Amino acid sequence: MTTETRGQLNSVQLNVVTLVNMERAAQTGSLDDALYMMDNSVGGVGQGTDHLETICKQGQVINWIIRPIEMHKRPDGTWPPMPKINNLVFLDTERGDEEDVAERRVMTELKIYGMPDLMRSPYTPIYYYWAGAVLSTARPGLYRYRLVLELEQDGTKEKLYLNTGNHPSLRVLKV
């Protein structure tokens, strides 16, 4: 990170936007090749992939925004299924086992937020998001996480619950 770009880390909040190909995820029962993540961090890598690395700083608020690729009302008057972040789990990378939940907290969770489908209109974007603040005491380093998604399915009231297979991450920099 150069001294010119360090000043851009002064942003109070970061957004991590995840687009989900709902049809592919429902057909395969997996998020592989169905998840595309982007953020507005400076210097992160993996934009447009499911293994995004977001650069952030201690104390920074991060909003994980999730939405389906198909967002417009259908010709039959129905709306496409919506994804929702059910949980965000940081993984234990210190012991090398990236499937176990980390014992040390990384964030203060602000939890799930969203807007009801009744509010949908061509002029108002509807999506769910999960927010949290990186602890000011979080050690600088790489923190991998897993998203647990709840996906609506067409034609049924059953929900599909899927975990990200490739693990996105936060790279926390010292303030």
Coordinates of C-alpha atoms in Angstrom, one line a residue:
M1 CA 0.0 0.0 0.0
T2 CA 1.5 3.3 -1.1
T3 CA 1.3 6.5 1.0
E4 CA -0.9 8.0 -1.7
T5 CA -3.6 5.3 -1.2
R6 CA -3.4 5.1 2.6
G7 CA -5.5 8.3 2.8
Q8 CA -8.3 6.5 0.9
L9 CA -8.6 4.1 3.9
N10 CA -10.2 7.0 5.8
S11 CA -13.6 5.9 4.7
V12 CA -15.8 5.2 7.7
Q13 CA -17.6 2.3 5.9
L14 CA -16.9 -0.3 3.3
N15 CA -19.4 -2.1 1.2
V16 CA -19.0 -5.7 0.1
V17 CA -21.6 -6.4 -2.6
T18 CA -22.4 -10.0 -3.4
L19 CA -24.5 -10.9 -6.5
V20 CA -26.0 -14.4 -6.5
N21 CA -27.1 -16.3 -9.6
M22 CA -30.2 -17.8 -7.8
E23 CA -31.2 -20.1 -10.6
R24 CA -27.7 -21.7 -10.8
A25 CA -27.4 -22.0 -7.0
A26 CA -30.9 -23.7 -6.7
Q27 CA -30.2 -26.1 -9.6
T28 CA -26.8 -27.2 -8.3
G29 CA -27.4 -26.9 -4.5
S30 CA -24.1 -25.0 -4.4
L31 CA -22.7 -21.5 -4.6
D32 CA -19.8 -22.5 -6.8
D33 CA -19.9 -20.4 -10.0
A34 CA -23.0 -18.6 -8.6
L35 CA -21.4 -16.0 -6.4
Y36 CA -19.7 -12.7 -7.5
M37 CA -18.3 -10.4 -4.9
M38 CA -17.0 -6.8 -5.2
D39 CA -16.0 -4.1 -2.7
N40 CA -15.0 -0.5 -2.5
S41 CA -11.7 -1.1 -0.6
V42 CA -8.4 0.1 -1.9
G43 CA -6.0 -2.6 -2.9
G44 CA -8.2 -5.6 -2.4
V45 CA -8.0 -8.6 -4.8
G46 CA -10.4 -11.0 -6.3
Q47 CA -13.0 -8.5 -7.5
G48 CA -15.9 -10.4 -9.2
T49 CA -15.0 -13.7 -7.6
D50 CA -16.2 -15.7 -4.7
H51 CA -12.8 -15.4 -2.9
L52 CA -12.7 -11.6 -2.5
E53 CA -10.1 -10.1 -0.2
T54 CA -11.3 -6.8 1.3
I55 CA -8.7 -4.4 2.7
C56 CA -10.0 -2.7 5.9
K57 CA -8.7 -1.1 9.0
Q58 CA -9.3 -1.6 12.7
G59 CA -12.6 0.0 13.8
Q60 CA -14.0 0.2 10.3
V61 CA -17.7 -0.6 9.6
I62 CA -18.3 -3.1 6.8
N63 CA -21.7 -3.6 5.1
W64 CA -22.2 -6.9 3.3
I65 CA -24.9 -6.3 0.7
I66 CA -26.5 -9.2 -1.1
R67 CA -28.8 -9.3 -4.0
P68 CA -29.8 -11.6 -6.9
I69 CA -28.5 -11.0 -10.4
E70 CA -32.1 -10.8 -11.6
M71 CA -33.7 -7.9 -9.8
H72 CA -36.6 -6.7 -12.0
K73 CA -40.3 -7.6 -11.8
R74 CA -41.1 -10.4 -14.2
P75 CA -43.7 -10.2 -17.0
D76 CA -46.1 -12.3 -14.9
G77 CA -46.0 -9.7 -12.1
T78 CA -43.9 -11.8 -9.7
W79 CA -40.6 -10.9 -8.2
P80 CA -37.5 -13.2 -8.5
P81 CA -36.3 -15.0 -5.4
M82 CA -34.1 -13.1 -3.0
P83 CA -30.9 -14.1 -1.2
K84 CA -30.3 -13.2 2.5
I85 CA -27.1 -13.5 4.6
N86 CA -28.2 -15.7 7.4
N87 CA -24.8 -15.6 9.2
L88 CA -21.2 -14.5 8.7
V89 CA -18.7 -16.8 10.4
F90 CA -15.0 -16.1 10.8
L91 CA -12.8 -19.1 10.5
D92 CA -9.9 -20.3 12.6
T93 CA -6.9 -19.7 10.3
E94 CA -4.4 -19.4 13.2
R95 CA -4.5 -23.2 13.6
G96 CA -4.6 -23.8 9.9
D97 CA -8.1 -25.4 9.9
E98 CA -10.3 -23.1 7.9
E99 CA -13.5 -25.0 8.5
D100 CA -13.5 -24.4 12.3
V101 CA -15.1 -21.3 13.7
A102 CA -12.5 -18.8 15.1
E103 CA -12.4 -18.5 18.8
R104 CA -11.3 -14.9 18.8
R105 CA -13.8 -12.2 17.8
V106 CA -13.0 -10.1 14.9
M107 CA -16.0 -7.8 14.7
T108 CA -18.9 -6.3 16.6
E109 CA -21.9 -7.6 14.7
L110 CA -24.6 -5.2 13.8
K111 CA -26.5 -8.2 12.3
I112 CA -29.0 -8.5 9.5
Y113 CA -30.9 -5.6 8.0
G114 CA -33.2 -5.6 5.0
M115 CA -36.3 -4.2 3.4
P116 CA -39.6 -6.0 3.0
D117 CA -40.6 -7.2 -0.5
L118 CA -43.7 -5.1 -0.3
M119 CA -41.5 -2.0 -0.7
R120 CA -40.2 -3.2 -4.1
S121 CA -40.6 -0.8 -7.0
P122 CA -38.7 0.1 -10.1
Y123 CA -37.3 3.0 -8.3
T124 CA -36.3 1.5 -4.9
P125 CA -33.6 -1.1 -4.7
I126 CA -34.4 -4.0 -2.4
Y127 CA -31.7 -6.1 -0.8
Y128 CA -30.6 -7.5 2.5
Y129 CA -27.3 -6.7 4.2
W130 CA -25.3 -7.7 7.2
A131 CA -23.2 -5.1 9.0
G132 CA -20.4 -5.2 11.5
A133 CA -17.5 -3.1 12.8
V134 CA -14.0 -4.5 12.9
L135 CA -12.8 -4.4 16.5
S136 CA -10.2 -1.7 17.2
T137 CA -8.3 -4.4 19.0
A138 CA -8.3 -6.9 16.1
R139 CA -4.7 -7.9 15.2
P140 CA -3.6 -6.9 11.7
G141 CA -3.7 -9.8 9.4
L142 CA -5.9 -12.0 7.1
Y143 CA -9.2 -13.2 8.4
R144 CA -11.1 -15.7 6.2
Y145 CA -14.9 -16.0 6.6
R146 CA -17.8 -18.1 5.4
L147 CA -21.2 -16.6 4.4
V148 CA -24.2 -18.7 5.3
L149 CA -26.9 -17.8 2.8
E150 CA -30.7 -18.3 2.9
L151 CA -32.1 -18.5 -0.6
E152 CA -35.7 -18.2 -1.6
Q153 CA -36.7 -20.7 -4.3
D154 CA -39.1 -20.3 -7.2
G155 CA -42.5 -22.0 -6.7
T156 CA -41.9 -23.2 -3.2
K157 CA -41.9 -21.7 0.3
E158 CA -38.9 -23.9 1.2
K159 CA -35.6 -22.1 1.8
L160 CA -32.2 -23.3 0.6
Y161 CA -29.3 -22.8 3.0
L162 CA -25.8 -22.8 1.5
N163 CA -22.3 -21.9 2.7
T164 CA -19.6 -20.3 0.6
G165 CA -17.1 -22.9 -0.4
N166 CA -14.3 -20.6 -1.3
H167 CA -13.6 -18.3 1.6
P168 CA -13.6 -14.6 1.1
S169 CA -11.4 -12.6 3.6
L170 CA -10.7 -9.4 5.3
R171 CA -7.2 -8.0 5.4
V172 CA -7.1 -5.9 8.5
L173 CA -4.5 -3.1 8.5
K174 CA -3.2 -1.3 11.6
V175 CA -4.6 2.2 12.1

